[in-house]
Amino acid sequence: MIIKPSIRSNFFTNSNPLGVQKMVNNYIEDVKKLPKYKGPKNVLIIGGSSGYGLASRISLAFASDANTINVSFESIPRGSKTGSAGYWNNLFFQDAVKDLNQKHFDFNADAFIPETKKAILEKIQKEFGQIDLLIYSLASGARKNVETGELIRSSIKPLGKPAVGRTIDIKSMHVEPLTVEPATEQETKDTVFVMGGGDWSDWVTYLDNAGVLAKDFKTISYTYIGGKNTDAIYRSGTIGQAKLDLEATADRLNTSLKAKYNGEALISSSKAIVSKASVFIPQMPIYVSYLFDEMTKNGTHETTLEHKHRLFKDMIYGNNRILDENGRIRLDHLEMDSKLQERINELMHKDIDQSFLDLEGTKLFLDEFYQINGFNVPGVNTDQEIDLDALQTTYKTDKYLDLLAD
């Protein structure tokens, strides 16, 4: 089949595997140009198929020679359905590391359920013995309550009053108004349940009880803090409540891990990136476009890979940590520069016309939005016939374990 972008209500319903493959290979070529560092030996990543999780995995594998296990919940190609970009990211990562003297495994599974935790534990025991690092980078819209069987859904909403702003309609390439009504009390509680620290704590506790955490074990979860330009949805919204729970979880875990393993539980605030959810958050596409534009001009813009590489090389396993008063690692310090934030705030309060869409930052935002799904990737023939079954036959190996198969 020939795969063209299918966009419905600002959501990609498909992916292009050849574009995904090219992007994975680009990331790996980029990381090979970056300095190596001494880091962990065995790593478990919860949510390592895309975004910051994938960038972390690539940095650790190629710059620190780490072994990895990734758990992610991906859509499998079936018939005319292409499967998710994350599914192909996992397969093409496996192909890229096949000649390395390392071990890498992927589990397509629901990270929230006990059956997955049991399967991962058995793989750790068999292949690694113990792990040195657990990265929690899960971005899920729903989590099953294993006690009741109910599927709980999160909501990206403000609290108290509507969030009013603008977004980019990807299909029409117009800037459109966007209003999100405030969350109910139950929606807020549900978002904390799905996106807070509960499952992170469950993973660490389960593996701790099983005796597979190594001396000096570290675990880290990613957050986004932002400033006044994104506050209505983030720190002052349902996500903010979830992140407060995540940070409280880090404090609890840090105390126990330090006592038992000389370990650490860390929160790292990352810079704003392009994600599938970006266009559904009022002002976020506008903010990120201006951010990319200004940071590119002043030479401080980092790719997702460069950003996470710096985290591990300099701040987790290096001596250049930047911490705030709450003990959070502020990898986002370049974004949160006060002069930069003021400049973006000025821009965001101006009327938007065609010149906004012509900005290099806006073009970068839109390119990345397409490219995380494998589209508009330079060097990829968009008219090429793609045989999904043949691709899977070629790239799917026994290092990819599908716990969700029918």
mmCIF file of C-alpha atoms in Angstrom:
data_model
loop_
_atom_site.group_PDB
_atom_site.id
_atom_site.type_symbol
_atom_site.label_atom_id
_atom_site.label_comp_id
_atom_site.label_asym_id
_atom_site.label_seq_id
_atom_site.Cartn_x
_atom_site.Cartn_y
_atom_site.Cartn_z
ATOM 1 C CA MET A 1 0.000 0.000 0.000
ATOM 2 C CA ILE A 2 0.955 3.642 -0.421
ATOM 3 C CA ILE A 3 0.669 5.370 2.958
ATOM 4 C CA LYS A 4 -0.271 9.044 3.086
ATOM 5 C CA PRO A 5 -1.066 10.994 6.264
ATOM 6 C CA SER A 6 -4.572 10.378 7.570
ATOM 7 C CA ILE A 7 -5.553 13.174 9.945
ATOM 8 C CA ARG A 8 -8.836 13.255 11.815
ATOM 9 C CA SER A 9 -9.549 16.036 14.320
ATOM 10 C CA ASN A 10 -5.820 16.825 14.588
ATOM 11 C CA PHE A 11 -4.977 13.180 15.261
ATOM 12 C CA PHE A 12 -2.943 10.939 12.966
ATOM 13 C CA THR A 13 -4.794 7.659 12.442
ATOM 14 C CA ASN A 14 -1.829 6.019 10.729
ATOM 15 C CA SER A 15 1.955 5.990 10.480
ATOM 16 C CA ASN A 16 4.506 5.484 7.735
ATOM 17 C CA PRO A 17 6.995 2.747 8.719
ATOM 18 C CA LEU A 18 9.644 3.853 6.221
ATOM 19 C CA GLY A 19 9.588 7.370 7.645
ATOM 20 C CA VAL A 20 9.762 5.980 11.169
ATOM 21 C CA GLN A 21 12.760 3.850 10.196
ATOM 22 C CA LYS A 22 14.544 6.844 8.716
ATOM 23 C CA MET A 23 13.916 8.895 11.859
ATOM 24 C CA VAL A 24 15.253 6.119 14.139
ATOM 25 C CA ASN A 25 18.364 5.832 11.991
ATOM 26 C CA ASN A 26 18.779 9.621 12.079
ATOM 27 C CA TYR A 27 18.608 9.619 15.884
ATOM 28 C CA ILE A 28 21.260 6.928 16.051
ATOM 29 C CA GLU A 29 23.570 8.752 13.662
ATOM 30 C CA ASP A 30 23.121 11.862 15.799
ATOM 31 C CA VAL A 31 23.899 10.119 19.088
ATOM 32 C CA LYS A 32 27.088 8.647 17.648
ATOM 33 C CA LYS A 33 28.360 12.217 17.253
ATOM 34 C CA LEU A 34 27.765 12.993 20.945
ATOM 35 C CA PRO A 35 30.189 12.240 23.801
ATOM 36 C CA LYS A 36 29.997 8.855 25.500
ATOM 37 C CA TYR A 37 29.601 8.545 29.264
ATOM 38 C CA LYS A 38 29.775 5.950 32.014
ATOM 39 C CA GLY A 39 26.230 5.148 33.035
ATOM 40 C CA PRO A 40 24.049 2.204 34.072
ATOM 41 C CA LYS A 41 24.488 -1.378 32.932
ATOM 42 C CA ASN A 42 20.901 -2.633 32.857
ATOM 43 C CA VAL A 43 17.910 -0.352 32.305
ATOM 44 C CA LEU A 44 14.143 -0.815 32.396
ATOM 45 C CA ILE A 45 12.154 1.854 30.550
ATOM 46 C CA ILE A 46 8.424 2.118 31.092
ATOM 47 C CA GLY A 47 7.278 3.970 27.979
ATOM 48 C CA GLY A 48 10.363 3.837 25.760
ATOM 49 C CA SER A 49 8.786 3.676 22.314
ATOM 50 C CA SER A 50 8.665 7.393 21.507
ATOM 51 C CA GLY A 51 9.446 10.898 22.714
ATOM 52 C CA TYR A 52 11.689 11.240 25.744
ATOM 53 C CA GLY A 53 11.539 7.521 26.508
ATOM 54 C CA LEU A 54 12.915 6.563 23.099
ATOM 55 C CA ALA A 55 15.527 9.338 23.218
ATOM 56 C CA SER A 56 16.657 8.074 26.632
ATOM 57 C CA ARG A 57 16.941 4.524 25.335
ATOM 58 C CA ILE A 58 18.986 5.506 22.294
ATOM 59 C CA SER A 59 21.371 7.621 24.383
ATOM 60 C CA LEU A 60 21.863 4.893 26.989
ATOM 61 C CA ALA A 61 22.351 2.127 24.425
ATOM 62 C CA PHE A 62 24.750 3.918 22.100
ATOM 63 C CA ALA A 63 26.552 6.340 24.414
ATOM 64 C CA SER A 64 26.674 4.273 27.596
ATOM 65 C CA ASP A 65 26.566 0.693 26.230
ATOM 66 C CA ALA A 66 23.583 -0.150 28.440
ATOM 67 C CA ASN A 67 21.263 -3.140 28.090
ATOM 68 C CA THR A 68 17.573 -2.181 27.984
ATOM 69 C CA ILE A 69 14.062 -3.536 28.380
ATOM 70 C CA ASN A 70 11.223 -1.379 27.093
ATOM 71 C CA VAL A 71 7.535 -1.719 27.933
ATOM 72 C CA SER A 72 5.055 0.127 25.719
ATOM 73 C CA PHE A 73 1.441 -0.346 24.643
ATOM 74 C CA GLU A 74 1.380 -0.224 20.836
ATOM 75 C CA SER A 75 -1.121 -0.730 18.051
ATOM 76 C CA ILE A 76 -0.119 -3.685 15.868
ATOM 77 C CA PRO A 77 -0.446 -3.524 12.055
ATOM 78 C CA ARG A 78 -3.479 -5.456 10.876
ATOM 79 C CA GLY A 79 -4.810 -5.442 7.331
ATOM 80 C CA SER A 80 -5.018 -1.848 6.149
ATOM 81 C CA LYS A 81 -4.163 -0.497 9.618
ATOM 82 C CA THR A 82 -0.531 0.582 9.689
ATOM 83 C CA GLY A 83 0.077 0.175 13.416
ATOM 84 C CA SER A 84 1.389 2.907 15.664
ATOM 85 C CA ALA A 85 4.653 4.741 15.132
ATOM 86 C CA GLY A 86 5.800 3.369 18.495
ATOM 87 C CA TYR A 87 5.376 -0.198 17.254
ATOM 88 C CA TRP A 88 7.718 0.484 14.344
ATOM 89 C CA ASN A 89 10.124 2.495 16.518
ATOM 90 C CA ASN A 90 10.595 -0.616 18.652
ATOM 91 C CA LEU A 91 11.215 -2.912 15.690
ATOM 92 C CA PHE A 92 13.641 -0.568 13.987
ATOM 93 C CA PHE A 93 15.494 0.091 17.252
ATOM 94 C CA GLN A 94 15.951 -3.659 17.568
ATOM 95 C CA ASP A 95 17.388 -3.779 14.064
ATOM 96 C CA ALA A 96 19.770 -0.902 14.824
ATOM 97 C CA VAL A 97 21.212 -2.620 17.922
ATOM 98 C CA LYS A 98 21.412 -6.175 16.575
ATOM 99 C CA ASP A 99 25.188 -6.025 16.050
ATOM 100 C CA LEU A 100 25.959 -4.451 19.427
ATOM 101 C CA ASN A 101 27.310 -6.585 22.231
ATOM 102 C CA GLN A 102 24.246 -5.798 24.323
ATOM 103 C CA LYS A 103 20.824 -7.164 25.217
ATOM 104 C CA HIS A 104 17.648 -5.289 24.299
ATOM 105 C CA PHE A 105 14.048 -6.457 24.645
ATOM 106 C CA ASP A 106 10.657 -4.930 23.887
ATOM 107 C CA PHE A 107 7.368 -5.858 25.497
ATOM 108 C CA ASN A 108 4.165 -4.715 23.841
ATOM 109 C CA ALA A 109 2.056 -4.744 26.969
ATOM 110 C CA ASP A 110 -0.111 -2.783 29.396
ATOM 111 C CA ALA A 111 2.392 -1.488 31.941
ATOM 112 C CA PHE A 112 -0.322 -0.984 34.565
ATOM 113 C CA ILE A 113 -1.367 -4.610 35.067
ATOM 114 C CA PRO A 114 0.285 -7.225 37.345
ATOM 115 C CA GLU A 115 0.744 -9.736 34.518
ATOM 116 C CA THR A 116 3.117 -7.355 32.746
ATOM 117 C CA LYS A 117 5.134 -6.679 35.885
ATOM 118 C CA LYS A 118 5.508 -10.429 36.413
ATOM 119 C CA ALA A 119 6.691 -10.977 32.831
ATOM 120 C CA ILE A 120 9.234 -8.166 33.092
ATOM 121 C CA LEU A 121 10.529 -9.466 36.423
ATOM 122 C CA GLU A 122 11.107 -12.896 34.895
ATOM 123 C CA LYS A 123 12.987 -11.353 31.962
ATOM 124 C CA ILE A 124 15.178 -9.280 34.314
ATOM 125 C CA GLN A 125 15.969 -12.342 36.418
ATOM 126 C CA LYS A 126 16.803 -14.446 33.371
ATOM 127 C CA GLU A 127 18.802 -11.928 31.330
ATOM 128 C CA PHE A 128 20.208 -9.318 33.731
ATOM 129 C CA GLY A 129 19.897 -10.510 37.306
ATOM 130 C CA GLN A 130 19.426 -6.934 38.494
ATOM 131 C CA ILE A 131 18.764 -3.485 37.040
ATOM 132 C CA ASP A 132 20.602 -0.236 37.798
ATOM 133 C CA LEU A 133 18.079 2.231 36.415
ATOM 134 C CA LEU A 134 14.313 2.408 35.948
ATOM 135 C CA ILE A 135 12.977 5.211 33.754
ATOM 136 C CA TYR A 136 9.276 5.975 34.063
ATOM 137 C CA SER A 137 8.261 7.854 30.913
ATOM 138 C CA LEU A 138 4.723 6.606 30.419
ATOM 139 C CA ALA A 139 2.213 8.888 28.705
ATOM 140 C CA SER A 140 -1.126 7.126 28.852
ATOM 141 C CA GLY A 141 -4.669 8.361 28.627
ATOM 142 C CA ALA A 142 -6.127 5.471 30.604
ATOM 143 C CA ARG A 143 -5.211 3.052 33.381
ATOM 144 C CA LYS A 144 -7.066 -0.043 34.493
ATOM 145 C CA ASN A 145 -7.996 -0.217 38.160
ATOM 146 C CA VAL A 146 -6.937 -3.797 38.806
ATOM 147 C CA GLU A 147 -9.061 -3.987 41.952
ATOM 148 C CA THR A 148 -12.356 -3.037 40.277
ATOM 149 C CA GLY A 149 -11.606 -3.845 36.640
ATOM 150 C CA GLU A 150 -12.692 -0.320 35.657
ATOM 151 C CA LEU A 151 -10.756 1.582 32.996
ATOM 152 C CA ILE A 152 -9.992 5.046 34.393
ATOM 153 C CA ARG A 153 -9.343 7.857 31.913
ATOM 154 C CA SER A 154 -7.313 11.006 32.408
ATOM 155 C CA SER A 155 -8.343 14.508 31.326
ATOM 156 C CA ILE A 156 -6.067 17.320 30.194
ATOM 157 C CA LYS A 157 -8.114 20.187 31.577
ATOM 158 C CA PRO A 158 -7.774 23.386 33.616
ATOM 159 C CA LEU A 159 -9.158 23.769 37.115
ATOM 160 C CA GLY A 160 -11.768 26.301 38.188
ATOM 161 C CA LYS A 161 -12.263 28.138 34.892
ATOM 162 C CA PRO A 162 -11.950 27.425 31.156
ATOM 163 C CA ALA A 163 -8.578 27.564 29.412
ATOM 164 C CA VAL A 164 -8.944 29.800 26.390
ATOM 165 C CA GLY A 165 -6.344 30.038 23.665
ATOM 166 C CA ARG A 166 -5.421 28.964 20.175
ATOM 167 C CA THR A 167 -4.124 25.908 18.385
ATOM 168 C CA ILE A 168 -3.049 24.967 14.872
ATOM 169 C CA ASP A 169 -5.471 22.963 12.771
ATOM 170 C CA ILE A 170 -2.968 20.634 11.147
ATOM 171 C CA LYS A 171 -5.115 19.671 8.181
ATOM 172 C CA SER A 172 -6.183 23.175 7.139
ATOM 173 C CA MET A 173 -3.007 24.893 8.362
ATOM 174 C CA HIS A 174 -5.001 27.596 10.113
ATOM 175 C CA VAL A 175 -4.671 28.955 13.622
ATOM 176 C CA GLU A 176 -7.974 28.286 15.365
ATOM 177 C CA PRO A 177 -9.450 29.266 18.736
ATOM 178 C CA LEU A 178 -9.545 26.493 21.343
ATOM 179 C CA THR A 179 -11.352 26.450 24.675
ATOM 180 C CA VAL A 180 -11.156 23.630 27.207
ATOM 181 C CA GLU A 181 -13.739 23.571 29.988
ATOM 182 C CA PRO A 182 -12.583 23.014 33.583
ATOM 183 C CA ALA A 183 -12.347 19.534 35.032
ATOM 184 C CA THR A 184 -14.769 18.117 37.531
ATOM 185 C CA GLU A 185 -13.482 16.882 40.884
ATOM 186 C CA GLN A 186 -13.775 13.289 39.666
ATOM 187 C CA GLU A 187 -11.878 14.032 36.457
ATOM 188 C CA THR A 188 -9.081 15.515 38.527
ATOM 189 C CA LYS A 189 -8.919 12.443 40.780
ATOM 190 C CA ASP A 190 -8.951 10.153 37.761
ATOM 191 C CA THR A 191 -6.100 12.087 36.130
ATOM 192 C CA VAL A 192 -4.002 11.737 39.272
ATOM 193 C CA PHE A 193 -4.754 7.996 39.274
ATOM 194 C CA VAL A 194 -3.646 7.602 35.650
ATOM 195 C CA MET A 195 -0.795 10.110 35.409
ATOM 196 C CA GLY A 196 0.422 10.478 38.990
ATOM 197 C CA GLY A 197 3.039 8.446 40.827
ATOM 198 C CA GLY A 198 0.961 5.401 41.721
ATOM 199 C CA ASP A 199 2.131 3.050 38.998
ATOM 200 C CA TRP A 200 5.737 4.261 39.195
ATOM 201 C CA SER A 201 5.703 3.393 42.892
ATOM 202 C CA ASP A 202 4.096 0.007 42.137
ATOM 203 C CA TRP A 203 6.890 -0.879 39.695
ATOM 204 C CA VAL A 204 9.709 0.097 42.060
ATOM 205 C CA THR A 205 8.099 -1.633 45.046
ATOM 206 C CA TYR A 206 7.401 -4.816 43.089
ATOM 207 C CA LEU A 207 10.971 -5.078 41.778
ATOM 208 C CA ASP A 208 12.388 -4.121 45.177
ATOM 209 C CA ASN A 209 10.446 -6.926 46.867
ATOM 210 C CA ALA A 210 11.716 -9.347 44.222
ATOM 211 C CA GLY A 211 15.352 -8.420 44.935
ATOM 212 C CA VAL A 212 16.314 -7.256 41.444
ATOM 213 C CA LEU A 213 17.403 -3.688 42.241
ATOM 214 C CA ALA A 214 21.187 -3.257 42.226
ATOM 215 C CA LYS A 215 23.308 -1.277 44.664
ATOM 216 C CA ASP A 216 23.209 2.455 43.787
ATOM 217 C CA PHE A 217 19.954 1.855 41.872
ATOM 218 C CA LYS A 218 18.348 4.970 40.433
ATOM 219 C CA THR A 219 14.872 5.639 39.146
ATOM 220 C CA ILE A 220 13.687 8.749 37.335
ATOM 221 C CA SER A 221 10.387 10.087 36.093
ATOM 222 C CA TYR A 222 9.899 12.964 33.700
ATOM 223 C CA THR A 223 7.721 15.987 34.258
ATOM 224 C CA TYR A 224 7.057 19.354 32.667
ATOM 225 C CA ILE A 225 6.808 22.496 34.786
ATOM 226 C CA GLY A 226 6.700 25.375 32.327
ATOM 227 C CA GLY A 227 5.902 28.981 33.160
ATOM 228 C CA LYS A 228 3.033 31.456 32.930
ATOM 229 C CA ASN A 229 2.603 30.847 29.216
ATOM 230 C CA THR A 230 1.452 27.253 29.816
ATOM 231 C CA ASP A 231 0.365 27.393 33.449
ATOM 232 C CA ALA A 232 -3.423 27.145 32.955
ATOM 233 C CA ILE A 233 -3.200 23.591 31.663
ATOM 234 C CA TYR A 234 -0.011 22.366 33.291
ATOM 235 C CA ARG A 235 0.812 23.342 36.863
ATOM 236 C CA SER A 236 -2.637 24.822 37.505
ATOM 237 C CA GLY A 237 -4.573 22.062 35.706
ATOM 238 C CA THR A 238 -5.318 18.384 36.127
ATOM 239 C CA ILE A 239 -1.845 17.460 34.870
ATOM 240 C CA GLY A 240 -0.352 19.701 37.534
ATOM 241 C CA GLN A 241 -2.228 17.786 40.230
ATOM 242 C CA ALA A 242 -0.916 14.531 38.786
ATOM 243 C CA LYS A 243 2.623 15.888 38.729
ATOM 244 C CA LEU A 244 2.374 16.980 42.364
ATOM 245 C CA ASP A 245 1.492 13.385 43.187
ATOM 246 C CA LEU A 246 4.428 12.214 41.068
ATOM 247 C CA GLU A 247 6.797 14.497 42.966
ATOM 248 C CA ALA A 248 5.471 13.348 46.344
ATOM 249 C CA THR A 249 6.028 9.775 45.189
ATOM 250 C CA ALA A 250 9.628 10.619 44.310
ATOM 251 C CA ASP A 251 10.211 11.932 47.830
ATOM 252 C CA ARG A 252 8.876 8.727 49.386
ATOM 253 C CA LEU A 253 10.806 6.466 47.051
ATOM 254 C CA ASN A 254 13.993 8.455 47.482
ATOM 255 C CA THR A 255 13.956 7.963 51.250
ATOM 256 C CA SER A 256 13.537 4.195 51.031
ATOM 257 C CA LEU A 257 15.949 3.674 48.127
ATOM 258 C CA LYS A 258 18.667 5.761 49.755
ATOM 259 C CA ALA A 259 18.453 3.712 52.943
ATOM 260 C CA LYS A 260 18.379 0.306 51.238
ATOM 261 C CA TYR A 261 20.523 0.730 48.120
ATOM 262 C CA ASN A 262 22.295 4.080 48.441
ATOM 263 C CA GLY A 263 19.888 4.806 45.609
ATOM 264 C CA GLU A 264 17.876 7.717 44.302
ATOM 265 C CA ALA A 265 14.399 8.543 43.009
ATOM 266 C CA LEU A 266 14.548 11.606 40.799
ATOM 267 C CA ILE A 267 12.203 13.966 38.999
ATOM 268 C CA SER A 268 13.517 15.726 35.915
ATOM 269 C CA SER A 269 11.694 18.653 34.351
ATOM 270 C CA SER A 270 12.133 18.432 30.597
ATOM 271 C CA LYS A 271 11.797 21.130 27.960
ATOM 272 C CA ALA A 272 8.618 21.447 25.906
ATOM 273 C CA ILE A 273 8.567 19.108 22.925
ATOM 274 C CA VAL A 274 6.192 18.208 20.124
ATOM 275 C CA SER A 275 3.858 15.403 21.169
ATOM 276 C CA LYS A 276 0.634 13.940 19.834
ATOM 277 C CA ALA A 277 -1.242 15.807 22.563
ATOM 278 C CA SER A 278 0.313 19.216 21.812
ATOM 279 C CA VAL A 279 -2.439 20.429 19.471
ATOM 280 C CA PHE A 280 -5.196 19.645 21.972
ATOM 281 C CA ILE A 281 -3.824 22.011 24.600
ATOM 282 C CA PRO A 282 -4.777 25.697 24.202
ATOM 283 C CA GLN A 283 -1.761 27.870 23.395
ATOM 284 C CA MET A 284 0.700 24.954 23.426
ATOM 285 C CA PRO A 285 1.371 24.818 19.647
ATOM 286 C CA ILE A 286 1.734 28.608 19.634
ATOM 287 C CA TYR A 287 4.065 28.548 22.640
ATOM 288 C CA VAL A 288 6.239 25.708 21.327
ATOM 289 C CA SER A 289 6.505 27.312 17.883
ATOM 290 C CA TYR A 290 7.689 30.608 19.350
ATOM 291 C CA LEU A 291 9.959 28.737 21.784
ATOM 292 C CA PHE A 292 11.635 26.764 19.007
ATOM 293 C CA ASP A 293 12.002 29.910 16.934
ATOM 294 C CA GLU A 294 13.621 31.967 19.686
ATOM 295 C CA MET A 295 15.863 29.150 20.979
ATOM 296 C CA THR A 296 17.021 28.389 17.438
ATOM 297 C CA LYS A 297 17.933 32.054 16.959
ATOM 298 C CA ASN A 298 19.966 32.194 20.177
ATOM 299 C CA GLY A 299 21.587 28.780 19.699
ATOM 300 C CA THR A 300 20.030 27.050 22.720
ATOM 301 C CA HIS A 301 17.529 24.782 20.965
ATOM 302 C CA GLU A 302 18.085 21.068 21.590
ATOM 303 C CA THR A 303 16.559 18.085 19.864
ATOM 304 C CA THR A 304 14.748 15.587 22.049
ATOM 305 C CA LEU A 305 17.760 13.285 21.774
ATOM 306 C CA GLU A 306 20.298 15.989 22.656
ATOM 307 C CA HIS A 307 18.161 17.034 25.617
ATOM 308 C CA LYS A 308 17.978 13.582 27.164
ATOM 309 C CA HIS A 309 21.594 12.804 26.341
ATOM 310 C CA ARG A 310 22.614 15.853 28.369
ATOM 311 C CA LEU A 311 20.441 14.661 31.242
ATOM 312 C CA PHE A 312 22.252 11.349 31.594
ATOM 313 C CA LYS A 313 25.745 12.502 30.711
ATOM 314 C CA ASP A 314 25.798 15.660 32.821
ATOM 315 C CA MET A 315 23.127 15.379 35.495
ATOM 316 C CA ILE A 316 22.310 11.759 36.319
ATOM 317 C CA TYR A 317 25.760 10.236 35.865
ATOM 318 C CA GLY A 318 27.780 13.449 35.715
ATOM 319 C CA ASN A 319 28.575 16.241 38.138
ATOM 320 C CA ASN A 320 26.558 19.099 36.667
ATOM 321 C CA ARG A 321 23.127 18.728 38.203
ATOM 322 C CA ILE A 322 20.879 21.757 38.343
ATOM 323 C CA LEU A 323 18.335 21.382 41.149
ATOM 324 C CA ASP A 324 15.515 23.635 42.287
ATOM 325 C CA GLU A 325 14.278 24.186 45.830
ATOM 326 C CA ASN A 326 12.122 21.057 45.577
ATOM 327 C CA GLY A 327 15.024 18.854 44.536
ATOM 328 C CA ARG A 328 13.844 18.500 40.944
ATOM 329 C CA ILE A 329 16.436 18.321 38.183
ATOM 330 C CA ARG A 330 15.920 21.391 36.002
ATOM 331 C CA LEU A 331 17.038 20.183 32.604
ATOM 332 C CA ASP A 332 14.609 22.817 31.306
ATOM 333 C CA HIS A 333 16.751 25.724 32.543
ATOM 334 C CA LEU A 334 17.452 26.966 29.019
ATOM 335 C CA GLU A 335 13.741 27.146 28.197
ATOM 336 C CA MET A 336 12.897 28.796 31.494
ATOM 337 C CA ASP A 337 15.394 31.648 31.106
ATOM 338 C CA SER A 338 13.465 34.698 32.328
ATOM 339 C CA LYS A 339 14.305 36.912 29.343
ATOM 340 C CA LEU A 340 13.309 34.163 26.918
ATOM 341 C CA GLN A 341 9.999 33.593 28.699
ATOM 342 C CA GLU A 342 9.210 37.306 28.678
ATOM 343 C CA ARG A 343 9.963 37.512 24.969
ATOM 344 C CA ILE A 344 7.658 34.564 24.215
ATOM 345 C CA ASN A 345 4.949 36.048 26.408
ATOM 346 C CA GLU A 346 5.088 39.266 24.366
ATOM 347 C CA LEU A 347 4.817 37.321 21.113
ATOM 348 C CA MET A 348 1.899 35.225 22.330
ATOM 349 C CA HIS A 349 -0.165 38.310 23.095
ATOM 350 C CA LYS A 350 0.143 39.638 19.571
ATOM 351 C CA ASP A 351 -2.318 38.985 16.778
ATOM 352 C CA ILE A 352 -1.347 36.022 14.644
ATOM 353 C CA ASP A 353 -1.253 36.209 10.860
ATOM 354 C CA GLN A 354 0.400 34.279 8.052
ATOM 355 C CA SER A 355 3.832 35.389 9.249
ATOM 356 C CA PHE A 356 3.430 33.074 12.272
ATOM 357 C CA LEU A 357 3.082 30.041 9.999
ATOM 358 C CA ASP A 358 6.170 31.182 8.106
ATOM 359 C CA LEU A 359 8.371 31.253 11.222
ATOM 360 C CA GLU A 360 11.185 28.707 11.312
ATOM 361 C CA GLY A 361 9.969 27.657 14.752
ATOM 362 C CA THR A 362 6.450 26.981 13.493
ATOM 363 C CA LYS A 363 7.801 25.015 10.551
ATOM 364 C CA LEU A 364 9.936 23.010 12.980
ATOM 365 C CA PHE A 365 6.901 22.318 15.174
ATOM 366 C CA LEU A 366 4.822 21.156 12.201
ATOM 367 C CA ASP A 367 7.651 19.070 10.746
ATOM 368 C CA GLU A 368 8.155 17.281 14.051
ATOM 369 C CA PHE A 369 4.413 16.727 14.447
ATOM 370 C CA TYR A 370 4.383 14.905 11.128
ATOM 371 C CA GLN A 371 7.705 13.153 11.642
ATOM 372 C CA ILE A 372 6.811 11.501 14.952
ATOM 373 C CA ASN A 373 4.336 9.545 12.829
ATOM 374 C CA GLY A 374 6.817 8.916 10.006
ATOM 375 C CA PHE A 375 5.547 11.530 7.548
ATOM 376 C CA ASN A 376 7.339 14.402 5.772
ATOM 377 C CA VAL A 377 10.697 12.794 6.520
ATOM 378 C CA PRO A 378 13.431 13.993 4.150
ATOM 379 C CA GLY A 379 14.818 11.194 2.009
ATOM 380 C CA VAL A 380 11.705 9.013 2.156
ATOM 381 C CA ASN A 381 9.709 8.352 -1.007
ATOM 382 C CA THR A 382 6.091 9.004 -0.012
ATOM 383 C CA ASP A 383 4.812 7.247 -3.149
ATOM 384 C CA GLN A 384 6.590 3.990 -2.433
ATOM 385 C CA GLU A 385 4.526 0.835 -2.022
ATOM 386 C CA ILE A 386 4.862 -0.599 1.489
ATOM 387 C CA ASP A 387 4.198 -4.252 2.335
ATOM 388 C CA LEU A 388 3.442 -4.206 6.059
ATOM 389 C CA ASP A 389 3.500 -7.988 6.393
ATOM 390 C CA ALA A 390 6.888 -8.218 4.691
ATOM 391 C CA LEU A 391 8.296 -5.472 6.914
ATOM 392 C CA GLN A 392 7.142 -7.277 10.040
ATOM 393 C CA THR A 393 8.580 -10.558 8.795
ATOM 394 C CA THR A 394 11.916 -8.850 8.178
ATOM 395 C CA TYR A 395 12.220 -6.868 11.406
ATOM 396 C CA LYS A 396 10.199 -8.664 14.075
ATOM 397 C CA THR A 397 12.444 -10.957 16.123
ATOM 398 C CA ASP A 398 12.260 -12.892 19.366
ATOM 399 C CA LYS A 399 13.525 -9.762 21.143
ATOM 400 C CA TYR A 400 10.048 -8.281 20.610
ATOM 401 C CA LEU A 401 7.497 -9.933 22.883
ATOM 402 C CA ASP A 402 3.851 -9.192 22.251
ATOM 403 C CA LEU A 403 1.769 -9.780 25.368
ATOM 404 C CA LEU A 404 -1.297 -8.231 23.728
ATOM 405 C CA ALA A 405 -1.647 -10.592 20.758
ATOM 406 C CA ASP A 406 -5.034 -12.208 20.182
#
